[in-house]
XYZ file of N, CA, C and O in Angstrom:
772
model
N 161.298 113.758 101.250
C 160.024 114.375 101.544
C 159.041 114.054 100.434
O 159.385 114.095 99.253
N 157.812 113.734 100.824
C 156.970 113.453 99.711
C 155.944 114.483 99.323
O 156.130 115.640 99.701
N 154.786 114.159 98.543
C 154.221 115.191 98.163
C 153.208 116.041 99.122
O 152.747 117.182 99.089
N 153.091 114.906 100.000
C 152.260 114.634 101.246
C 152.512 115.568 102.043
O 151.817 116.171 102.861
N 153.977 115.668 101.621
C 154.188 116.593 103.236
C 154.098 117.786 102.927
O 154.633 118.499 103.776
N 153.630 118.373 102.033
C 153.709 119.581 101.342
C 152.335 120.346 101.270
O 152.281 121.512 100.878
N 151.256 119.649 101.656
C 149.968 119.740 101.751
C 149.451 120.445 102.986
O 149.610 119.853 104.054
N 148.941 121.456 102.992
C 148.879 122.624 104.253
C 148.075 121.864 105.535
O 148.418 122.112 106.691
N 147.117 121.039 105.274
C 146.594 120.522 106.118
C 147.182 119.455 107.108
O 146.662 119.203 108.195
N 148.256 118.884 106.652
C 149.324 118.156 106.732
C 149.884 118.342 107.978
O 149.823 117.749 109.055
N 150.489 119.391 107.521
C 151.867 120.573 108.558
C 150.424 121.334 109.378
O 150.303 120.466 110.243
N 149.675 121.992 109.581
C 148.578 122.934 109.572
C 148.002 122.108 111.234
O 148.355 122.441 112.365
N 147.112 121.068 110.873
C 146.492 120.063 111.429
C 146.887 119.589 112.839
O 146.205 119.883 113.821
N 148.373 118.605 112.938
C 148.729 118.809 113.523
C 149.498 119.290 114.375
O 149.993 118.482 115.161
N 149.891 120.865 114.529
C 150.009 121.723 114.797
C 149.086 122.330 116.149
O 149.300 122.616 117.327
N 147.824 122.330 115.099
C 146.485 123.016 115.679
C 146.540 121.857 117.075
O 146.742 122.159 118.251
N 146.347 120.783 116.632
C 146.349 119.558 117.924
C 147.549 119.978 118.808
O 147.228 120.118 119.989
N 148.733 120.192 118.556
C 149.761 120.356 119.858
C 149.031 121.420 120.823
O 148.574 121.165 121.938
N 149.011 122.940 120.022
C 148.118 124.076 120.086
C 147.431 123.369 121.555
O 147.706 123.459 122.751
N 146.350 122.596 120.716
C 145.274 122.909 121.744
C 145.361 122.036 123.008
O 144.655 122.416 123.942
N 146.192 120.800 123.222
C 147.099 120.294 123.730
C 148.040 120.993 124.832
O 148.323 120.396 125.871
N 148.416 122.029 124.611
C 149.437 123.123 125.414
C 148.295 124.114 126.293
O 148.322 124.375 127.496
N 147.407 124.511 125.372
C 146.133 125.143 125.687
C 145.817 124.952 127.141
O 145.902 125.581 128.195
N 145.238 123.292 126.513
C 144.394 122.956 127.876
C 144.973 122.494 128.677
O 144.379 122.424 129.753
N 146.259 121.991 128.632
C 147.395 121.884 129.715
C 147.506 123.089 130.580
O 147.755 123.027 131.784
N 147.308 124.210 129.901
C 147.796 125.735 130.916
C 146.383 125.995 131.074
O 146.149 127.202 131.005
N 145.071 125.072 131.315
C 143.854 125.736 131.483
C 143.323 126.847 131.288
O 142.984 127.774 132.023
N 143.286 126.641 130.149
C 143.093 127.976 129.127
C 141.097 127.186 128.963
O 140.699 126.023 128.895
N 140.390 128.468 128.961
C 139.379 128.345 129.453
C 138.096 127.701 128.364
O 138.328 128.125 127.232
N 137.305 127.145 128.379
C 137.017 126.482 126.653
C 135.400 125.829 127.573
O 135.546 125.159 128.595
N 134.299 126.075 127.152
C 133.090 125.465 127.361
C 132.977 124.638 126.966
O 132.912 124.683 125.738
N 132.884 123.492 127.500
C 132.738 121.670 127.005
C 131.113 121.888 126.527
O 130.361 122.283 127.418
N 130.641 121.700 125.438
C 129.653 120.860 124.866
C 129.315 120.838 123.853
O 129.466 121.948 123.343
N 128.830 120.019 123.091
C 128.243 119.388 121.738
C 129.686 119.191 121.614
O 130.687 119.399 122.299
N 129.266 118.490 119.953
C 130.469 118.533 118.952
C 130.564 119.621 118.106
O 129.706 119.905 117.270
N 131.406 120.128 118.267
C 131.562 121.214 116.873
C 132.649 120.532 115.856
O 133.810 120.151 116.008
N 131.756 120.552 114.767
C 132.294 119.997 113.813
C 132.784 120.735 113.149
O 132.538 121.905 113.442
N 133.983 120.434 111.581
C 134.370 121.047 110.628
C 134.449 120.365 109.366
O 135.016 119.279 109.479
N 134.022 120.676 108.053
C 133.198 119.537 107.432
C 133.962 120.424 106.049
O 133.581 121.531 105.666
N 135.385 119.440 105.298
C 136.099 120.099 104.431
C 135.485 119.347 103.104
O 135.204 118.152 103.196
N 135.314 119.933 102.080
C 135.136 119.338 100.649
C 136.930 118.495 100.263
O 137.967 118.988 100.708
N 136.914 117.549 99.617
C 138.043 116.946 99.509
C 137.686 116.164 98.246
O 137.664 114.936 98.332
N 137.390 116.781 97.026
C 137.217 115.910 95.686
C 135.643 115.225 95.419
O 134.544 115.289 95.970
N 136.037 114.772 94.636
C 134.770 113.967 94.445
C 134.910 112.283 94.038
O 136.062 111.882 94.198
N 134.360 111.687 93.755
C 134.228 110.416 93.947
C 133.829 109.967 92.237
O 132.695 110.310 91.902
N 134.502 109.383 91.373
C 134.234 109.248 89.859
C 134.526 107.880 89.482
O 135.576 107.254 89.631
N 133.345 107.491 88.933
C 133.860 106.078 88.597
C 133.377 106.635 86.428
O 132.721 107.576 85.982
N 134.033 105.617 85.807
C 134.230 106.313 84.656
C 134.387 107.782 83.911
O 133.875 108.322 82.931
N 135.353 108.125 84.886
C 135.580 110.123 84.758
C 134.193 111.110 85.032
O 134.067 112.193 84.462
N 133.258 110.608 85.916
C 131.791 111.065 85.928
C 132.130 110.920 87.303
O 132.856 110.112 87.884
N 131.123 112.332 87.877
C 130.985 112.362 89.488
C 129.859 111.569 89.321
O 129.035 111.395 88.423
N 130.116 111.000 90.785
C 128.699 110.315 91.519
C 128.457 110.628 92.569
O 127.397 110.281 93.091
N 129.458 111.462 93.273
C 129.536 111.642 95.092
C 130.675 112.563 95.178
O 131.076 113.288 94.267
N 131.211 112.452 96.496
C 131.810 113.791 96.878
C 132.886 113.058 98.319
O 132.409 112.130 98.973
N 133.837 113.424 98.544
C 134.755 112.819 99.696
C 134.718 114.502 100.614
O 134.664 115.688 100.290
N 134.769 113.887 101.591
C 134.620 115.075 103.024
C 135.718 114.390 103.841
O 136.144 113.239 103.933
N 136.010 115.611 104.412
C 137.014 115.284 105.692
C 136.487 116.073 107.067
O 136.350 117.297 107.067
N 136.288 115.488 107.898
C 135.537 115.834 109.004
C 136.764 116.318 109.978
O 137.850 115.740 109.953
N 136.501 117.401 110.816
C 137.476 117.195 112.327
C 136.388 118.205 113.289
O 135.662 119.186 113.124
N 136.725 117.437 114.179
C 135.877 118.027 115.535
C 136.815 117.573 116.723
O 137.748 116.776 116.827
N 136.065 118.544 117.679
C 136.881 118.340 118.774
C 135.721 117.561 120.005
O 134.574 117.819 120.371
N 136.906 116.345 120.415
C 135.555 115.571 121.078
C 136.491 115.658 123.120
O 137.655 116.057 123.167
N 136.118 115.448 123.812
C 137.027 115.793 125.094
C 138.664 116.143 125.070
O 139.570 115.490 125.587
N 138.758 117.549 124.202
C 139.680 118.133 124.553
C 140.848 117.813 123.429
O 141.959 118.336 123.343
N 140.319 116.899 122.679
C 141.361 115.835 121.664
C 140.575 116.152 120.415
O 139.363 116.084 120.213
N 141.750 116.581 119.487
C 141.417 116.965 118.046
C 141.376 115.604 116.903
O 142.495 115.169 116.631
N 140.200 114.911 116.227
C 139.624 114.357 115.465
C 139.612 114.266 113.891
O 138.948 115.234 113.521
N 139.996 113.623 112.905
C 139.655 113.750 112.067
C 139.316 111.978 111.119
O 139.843 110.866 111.143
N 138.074 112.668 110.340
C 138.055 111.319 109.335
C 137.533 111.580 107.947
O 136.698 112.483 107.894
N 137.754 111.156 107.131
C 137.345 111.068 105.609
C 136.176 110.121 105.429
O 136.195 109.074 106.077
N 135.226 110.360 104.670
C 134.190 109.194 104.067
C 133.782 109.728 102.912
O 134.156 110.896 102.808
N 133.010 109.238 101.777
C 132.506 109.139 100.714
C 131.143 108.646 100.878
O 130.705 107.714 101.551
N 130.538 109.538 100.060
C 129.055 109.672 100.198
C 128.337 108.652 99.188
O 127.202 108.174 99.204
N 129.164 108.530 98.507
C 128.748 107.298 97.435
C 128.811 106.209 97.410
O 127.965 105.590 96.764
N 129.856 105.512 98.115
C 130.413 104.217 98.266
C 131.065 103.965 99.226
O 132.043 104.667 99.480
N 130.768 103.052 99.915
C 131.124 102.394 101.677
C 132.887 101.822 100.956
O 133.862 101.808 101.707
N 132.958 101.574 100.068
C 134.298 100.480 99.810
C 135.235 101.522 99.402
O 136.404 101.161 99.270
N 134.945 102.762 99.172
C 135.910 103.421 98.748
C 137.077 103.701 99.668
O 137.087 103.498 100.883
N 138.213 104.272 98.818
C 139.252 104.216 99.667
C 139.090 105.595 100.472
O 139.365 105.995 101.604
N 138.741 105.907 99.781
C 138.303 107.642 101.391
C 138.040 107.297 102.473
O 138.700 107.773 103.396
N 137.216 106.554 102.689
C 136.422 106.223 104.052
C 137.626 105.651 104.963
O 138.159 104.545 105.055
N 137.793 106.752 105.521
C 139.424 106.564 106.661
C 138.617 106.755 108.009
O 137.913 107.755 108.150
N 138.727 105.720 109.075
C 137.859 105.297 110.548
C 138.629 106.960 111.086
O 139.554 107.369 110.384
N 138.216 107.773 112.246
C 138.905 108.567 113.120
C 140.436 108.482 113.168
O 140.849 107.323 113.178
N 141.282 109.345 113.197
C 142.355 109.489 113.320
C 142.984 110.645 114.308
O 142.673 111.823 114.134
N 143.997 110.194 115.488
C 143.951 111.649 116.141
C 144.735 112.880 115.240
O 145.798 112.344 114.929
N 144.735 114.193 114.697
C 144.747 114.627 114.851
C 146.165 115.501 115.132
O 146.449 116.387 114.326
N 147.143 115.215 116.401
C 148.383 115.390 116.413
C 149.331 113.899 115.642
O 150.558 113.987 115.625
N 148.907 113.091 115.269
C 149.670 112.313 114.611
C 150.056 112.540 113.136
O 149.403 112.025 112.228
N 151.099 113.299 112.925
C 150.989 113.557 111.510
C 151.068 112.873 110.622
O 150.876 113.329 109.494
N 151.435 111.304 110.860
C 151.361 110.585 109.305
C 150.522 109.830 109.235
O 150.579 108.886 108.447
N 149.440 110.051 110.098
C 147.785 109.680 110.267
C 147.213 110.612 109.567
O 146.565 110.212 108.600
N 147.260 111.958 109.794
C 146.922 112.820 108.816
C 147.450 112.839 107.328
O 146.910 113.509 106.447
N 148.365 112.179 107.167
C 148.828 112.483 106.166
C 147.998 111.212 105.127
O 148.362 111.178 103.952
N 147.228 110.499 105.450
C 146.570 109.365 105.143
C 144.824 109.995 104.002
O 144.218 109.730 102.963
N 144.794 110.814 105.056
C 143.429 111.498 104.695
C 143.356 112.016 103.118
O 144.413 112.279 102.544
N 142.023 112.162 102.399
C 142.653 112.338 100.643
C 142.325 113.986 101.050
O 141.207 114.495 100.962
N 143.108 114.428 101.343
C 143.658 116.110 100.796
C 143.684 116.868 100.065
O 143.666 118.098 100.123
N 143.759 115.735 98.810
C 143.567 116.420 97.430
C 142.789 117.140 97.057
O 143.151 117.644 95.994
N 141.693 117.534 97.446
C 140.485 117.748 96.977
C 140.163 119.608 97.853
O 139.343 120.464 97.523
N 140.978 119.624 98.753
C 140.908 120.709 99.766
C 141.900 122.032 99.358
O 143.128 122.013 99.443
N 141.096 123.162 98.907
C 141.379 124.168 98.580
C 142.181 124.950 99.345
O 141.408 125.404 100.189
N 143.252 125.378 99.559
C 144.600 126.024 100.478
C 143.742 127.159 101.476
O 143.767 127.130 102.706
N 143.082 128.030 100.749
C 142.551 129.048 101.421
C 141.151 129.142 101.645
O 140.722 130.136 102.231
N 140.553 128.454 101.349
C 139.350 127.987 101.733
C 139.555 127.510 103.204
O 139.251 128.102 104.239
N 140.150 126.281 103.037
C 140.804 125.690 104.649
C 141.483 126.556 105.901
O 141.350 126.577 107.125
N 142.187 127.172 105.028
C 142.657 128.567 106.322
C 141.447 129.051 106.821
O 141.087 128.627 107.919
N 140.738 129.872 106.216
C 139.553 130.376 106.380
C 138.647 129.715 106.984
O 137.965 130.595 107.509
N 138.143 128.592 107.283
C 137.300 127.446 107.838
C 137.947 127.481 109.038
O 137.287 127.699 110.054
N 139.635 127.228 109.124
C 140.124 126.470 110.233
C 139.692 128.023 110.923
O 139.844 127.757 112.115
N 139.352 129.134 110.889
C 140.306 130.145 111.690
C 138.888 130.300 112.319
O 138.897 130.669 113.493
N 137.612 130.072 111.715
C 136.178 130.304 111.828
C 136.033 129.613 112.448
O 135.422 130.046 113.425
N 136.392 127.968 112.552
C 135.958 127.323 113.653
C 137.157 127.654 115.181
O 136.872 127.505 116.370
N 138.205 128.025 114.711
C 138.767 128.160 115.958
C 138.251 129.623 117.054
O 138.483 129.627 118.263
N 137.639 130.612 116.425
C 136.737 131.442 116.870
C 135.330 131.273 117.428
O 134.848 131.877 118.386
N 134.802 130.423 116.725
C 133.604 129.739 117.027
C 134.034 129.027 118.459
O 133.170 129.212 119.316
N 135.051 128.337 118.866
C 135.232 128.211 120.190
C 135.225 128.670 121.599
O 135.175 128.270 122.762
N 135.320 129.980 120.682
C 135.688 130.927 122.149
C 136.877 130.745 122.891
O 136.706 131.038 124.074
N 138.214 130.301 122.574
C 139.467 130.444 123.390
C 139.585 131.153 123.880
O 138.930 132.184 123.725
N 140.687 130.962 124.935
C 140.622 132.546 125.372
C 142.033 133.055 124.368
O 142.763 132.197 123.871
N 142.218 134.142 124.217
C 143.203 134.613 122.654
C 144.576 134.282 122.864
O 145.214 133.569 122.091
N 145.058 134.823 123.960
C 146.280 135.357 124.578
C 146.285 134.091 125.007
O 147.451 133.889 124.669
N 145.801 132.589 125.688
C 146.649 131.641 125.943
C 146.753 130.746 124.572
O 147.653 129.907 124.544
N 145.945 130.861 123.508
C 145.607 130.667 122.301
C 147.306 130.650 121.787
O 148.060 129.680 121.867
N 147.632 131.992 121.259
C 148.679 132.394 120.674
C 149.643 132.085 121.632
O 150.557 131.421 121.142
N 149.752 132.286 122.627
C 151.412 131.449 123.327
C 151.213 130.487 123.374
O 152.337 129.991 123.448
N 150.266 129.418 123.398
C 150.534 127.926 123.118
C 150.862 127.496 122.046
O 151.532 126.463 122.028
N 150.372 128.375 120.376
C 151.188 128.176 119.305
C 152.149 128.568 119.138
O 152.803 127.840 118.391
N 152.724 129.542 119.509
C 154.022 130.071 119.160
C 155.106 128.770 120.226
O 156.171 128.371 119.754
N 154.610 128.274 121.625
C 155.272 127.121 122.498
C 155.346 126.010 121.638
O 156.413 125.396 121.599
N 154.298 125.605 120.869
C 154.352 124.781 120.350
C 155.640 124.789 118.971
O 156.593 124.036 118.772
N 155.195 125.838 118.308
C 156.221 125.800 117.359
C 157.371 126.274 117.501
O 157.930 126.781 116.528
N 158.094 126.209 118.952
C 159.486 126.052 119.317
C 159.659 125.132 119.688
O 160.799 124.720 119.475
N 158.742 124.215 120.446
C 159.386 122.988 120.660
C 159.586 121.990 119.478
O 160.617 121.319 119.422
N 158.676 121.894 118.598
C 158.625 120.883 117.874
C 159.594 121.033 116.836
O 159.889 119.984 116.263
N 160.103 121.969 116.489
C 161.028 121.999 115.486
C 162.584 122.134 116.305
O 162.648 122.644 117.423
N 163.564 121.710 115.727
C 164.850 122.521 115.865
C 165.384 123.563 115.977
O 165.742 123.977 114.874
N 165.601 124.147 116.693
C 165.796 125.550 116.147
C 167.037 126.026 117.208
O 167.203 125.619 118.358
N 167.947 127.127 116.378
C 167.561 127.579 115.461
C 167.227 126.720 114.011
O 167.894 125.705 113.807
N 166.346 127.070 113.155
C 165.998 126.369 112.233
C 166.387 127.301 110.872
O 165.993 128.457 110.718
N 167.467 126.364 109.668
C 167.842 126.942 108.889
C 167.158 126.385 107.639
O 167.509 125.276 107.237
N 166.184 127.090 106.977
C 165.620 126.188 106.052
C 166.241 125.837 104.517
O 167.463 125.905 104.389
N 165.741 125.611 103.815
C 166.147 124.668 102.578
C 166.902 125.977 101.689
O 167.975 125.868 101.094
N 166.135 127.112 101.756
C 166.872 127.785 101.132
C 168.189 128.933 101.977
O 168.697 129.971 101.555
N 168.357 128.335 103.020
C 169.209 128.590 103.541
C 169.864 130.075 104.418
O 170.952 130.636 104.551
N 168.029 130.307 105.012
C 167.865 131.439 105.893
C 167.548 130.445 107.328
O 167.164 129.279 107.418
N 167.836 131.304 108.202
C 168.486 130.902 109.547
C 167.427 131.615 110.624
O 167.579 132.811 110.874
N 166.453 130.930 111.196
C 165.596 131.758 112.296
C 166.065 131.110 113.723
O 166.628 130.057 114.019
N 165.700 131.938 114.279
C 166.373 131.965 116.132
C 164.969 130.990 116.597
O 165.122 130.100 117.433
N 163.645 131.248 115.989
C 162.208 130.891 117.197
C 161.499 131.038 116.239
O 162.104 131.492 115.268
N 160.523 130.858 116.100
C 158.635 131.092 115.362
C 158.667 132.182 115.417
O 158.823 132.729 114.325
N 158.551 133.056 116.582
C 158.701 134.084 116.124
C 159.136 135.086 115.152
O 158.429 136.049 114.854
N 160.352 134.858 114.630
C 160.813 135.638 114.301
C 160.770 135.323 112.874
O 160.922 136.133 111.960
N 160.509 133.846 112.752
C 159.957 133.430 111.038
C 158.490 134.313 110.985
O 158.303 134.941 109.943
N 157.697 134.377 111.787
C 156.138 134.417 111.778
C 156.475 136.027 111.126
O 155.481 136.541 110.613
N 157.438 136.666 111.097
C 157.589 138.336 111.919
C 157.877 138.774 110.564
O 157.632 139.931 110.223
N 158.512 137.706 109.571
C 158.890 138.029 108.166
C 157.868 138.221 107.512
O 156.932 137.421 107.516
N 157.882 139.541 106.702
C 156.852 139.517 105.820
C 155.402 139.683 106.351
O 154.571 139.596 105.447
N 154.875 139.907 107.620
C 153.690 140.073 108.458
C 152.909 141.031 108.028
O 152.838 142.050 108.714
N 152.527 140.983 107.415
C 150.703 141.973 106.760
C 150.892 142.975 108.366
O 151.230 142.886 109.546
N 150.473 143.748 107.505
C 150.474 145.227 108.483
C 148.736 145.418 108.967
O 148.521 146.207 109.888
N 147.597 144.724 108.360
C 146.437 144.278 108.574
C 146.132 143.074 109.697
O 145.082 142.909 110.318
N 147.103 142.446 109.761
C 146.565 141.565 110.819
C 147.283 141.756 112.169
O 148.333 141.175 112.442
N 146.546 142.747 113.128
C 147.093 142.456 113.929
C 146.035 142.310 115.225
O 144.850 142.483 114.938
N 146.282 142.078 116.303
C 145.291 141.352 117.494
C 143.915 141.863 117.654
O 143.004 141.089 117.946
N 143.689 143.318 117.453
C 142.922 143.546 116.610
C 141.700 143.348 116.327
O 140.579 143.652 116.733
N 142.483 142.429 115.075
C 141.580 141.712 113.964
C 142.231 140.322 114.349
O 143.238 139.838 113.834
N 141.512 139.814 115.285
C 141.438 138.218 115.989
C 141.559 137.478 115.023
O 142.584 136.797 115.048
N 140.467 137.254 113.597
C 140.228 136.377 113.588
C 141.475 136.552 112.155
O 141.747 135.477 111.620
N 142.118 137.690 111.626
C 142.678 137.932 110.279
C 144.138 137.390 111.470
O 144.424 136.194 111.432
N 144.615 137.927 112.037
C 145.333 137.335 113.130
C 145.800 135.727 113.561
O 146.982 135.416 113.713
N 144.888 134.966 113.692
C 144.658 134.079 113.836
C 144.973 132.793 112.757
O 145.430 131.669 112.966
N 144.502 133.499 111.455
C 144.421 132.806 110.133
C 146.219 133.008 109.998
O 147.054 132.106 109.943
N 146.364 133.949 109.981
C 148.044 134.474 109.803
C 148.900 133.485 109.829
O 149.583 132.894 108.993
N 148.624 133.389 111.610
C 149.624 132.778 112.345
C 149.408 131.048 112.180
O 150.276 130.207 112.411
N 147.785 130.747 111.643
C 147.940 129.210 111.166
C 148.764 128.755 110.052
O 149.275 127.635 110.032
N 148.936 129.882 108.845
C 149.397 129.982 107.447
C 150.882 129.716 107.862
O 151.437 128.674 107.512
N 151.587 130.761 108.685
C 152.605 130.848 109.247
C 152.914 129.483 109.811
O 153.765 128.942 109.105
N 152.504 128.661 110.913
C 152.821 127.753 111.346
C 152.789 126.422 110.306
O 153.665 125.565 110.190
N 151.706 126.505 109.701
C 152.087 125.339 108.356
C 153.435 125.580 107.585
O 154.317 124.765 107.316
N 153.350 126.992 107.290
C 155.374 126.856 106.644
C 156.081 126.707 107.434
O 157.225 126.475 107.045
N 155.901 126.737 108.631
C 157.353 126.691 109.536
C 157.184 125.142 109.499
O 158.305 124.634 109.496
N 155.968 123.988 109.465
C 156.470 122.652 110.250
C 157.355 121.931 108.619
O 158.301 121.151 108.508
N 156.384 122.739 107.440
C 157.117 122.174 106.526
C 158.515 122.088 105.978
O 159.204 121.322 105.303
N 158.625 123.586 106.778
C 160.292 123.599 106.125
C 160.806 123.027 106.934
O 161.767 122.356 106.558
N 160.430 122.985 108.530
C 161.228 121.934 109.018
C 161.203 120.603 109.141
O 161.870 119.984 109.970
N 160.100 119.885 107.966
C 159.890 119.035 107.739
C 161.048 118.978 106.023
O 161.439 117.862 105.681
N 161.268 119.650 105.547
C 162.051 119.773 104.788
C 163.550 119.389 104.901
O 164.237 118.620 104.228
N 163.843 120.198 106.005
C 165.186 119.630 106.404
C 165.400 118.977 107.735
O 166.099 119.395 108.658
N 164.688 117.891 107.681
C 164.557 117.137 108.952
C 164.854 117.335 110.443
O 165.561 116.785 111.288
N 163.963 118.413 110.389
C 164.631 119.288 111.704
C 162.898 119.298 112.711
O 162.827 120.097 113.645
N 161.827 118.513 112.449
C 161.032 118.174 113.254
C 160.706 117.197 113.747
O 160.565 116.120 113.169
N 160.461 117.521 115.396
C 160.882 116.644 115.982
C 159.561 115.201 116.148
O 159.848 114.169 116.755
């Protein structure tokens, strides 16, 4: 496993793509128009240990299919500037410079734009929780050598007594946080599929 895979946006990302993937498969209800974008800070751009610019990572959702790309505001040749990438491909994502993207900042963004959509909630959350049974193994025993039956019941450990349906959007963030540890650990012990 590399360092790569350890990076929330990583595991997080495509996830969100199966998600919305399962979503709109079960016509789960979603108003087509514009782009809504999501526009992450990801470092900056330094040539002799001095900023000059700034690297962004973009994702939007364009017909139904989750998007992402990197560019640099300073320089066309830089290595940031990564063309579109889908999204559920995770070692396409894993390409993107990451480095630069704050853990909880990003939760917080992702959970704002996934509200900003308007899903509908309830096919929302059973397409992630579908998703994160299929894609992993399970039961899934992770590295340190606890043993879960489903997502569920990992998600269920340790669950803030504050987030619950509720509070949509504290809810929401939860269960993204949650699903990034579950793909990693089962990216840990090669148990995703």
């Amino acid at each position: 496993m590399s360092e790569k895979d350890e990076i929330y946006p990583v595991n997080a990302l495509p996830g969100l793509a199966w998600t919305l993937q399962v979503y709109f498969k079960a016509k789960g209800k979603f108003k087509e128009g514009g782009v809504v974008e999501l526009i992450f800070p990801a470092g900056d751009h330094k040539v002799h240990l001095r900023k000059k610019g700034t690297h962004e990572i973009i994702l939007w959702l364009h017909k139904k299919q989750l998007w992402l790309r990197s560019k640099c505001d300073f320089d066309k040749e830089c290595s940031a500037n990564i063309e579109r990438v889908d999204a559920s491909d995770r070692e396409a994502v894993k390409t993107l410079p990451w480095e630069g993207t704050e853990s909880r900042a990003f939760f917080k963004a992702v959970r704002k734009w996934i509200i900003r959509l308007n899903l509908d909630f309830v096919t929302f959350v059973r397409a992630l929780n579908t998703v994160c049974d299929r894609k992993v193994e399970i039961p899934l025993t992770t590295k340190w050598g606890r043993t879960f039956k489903n997502f569920d019941e990992y998600r269920r450990n340790r669950w803030p007594e504050d987030a619950t349906p509720d509070d949509r959007e504290k809810f929401i963030e939860e269960l993204l946080v949650r699903m990034s540890f579950w793909f990693q650990s089962a990216v840990q012990v090669g148990a995703l599929k």
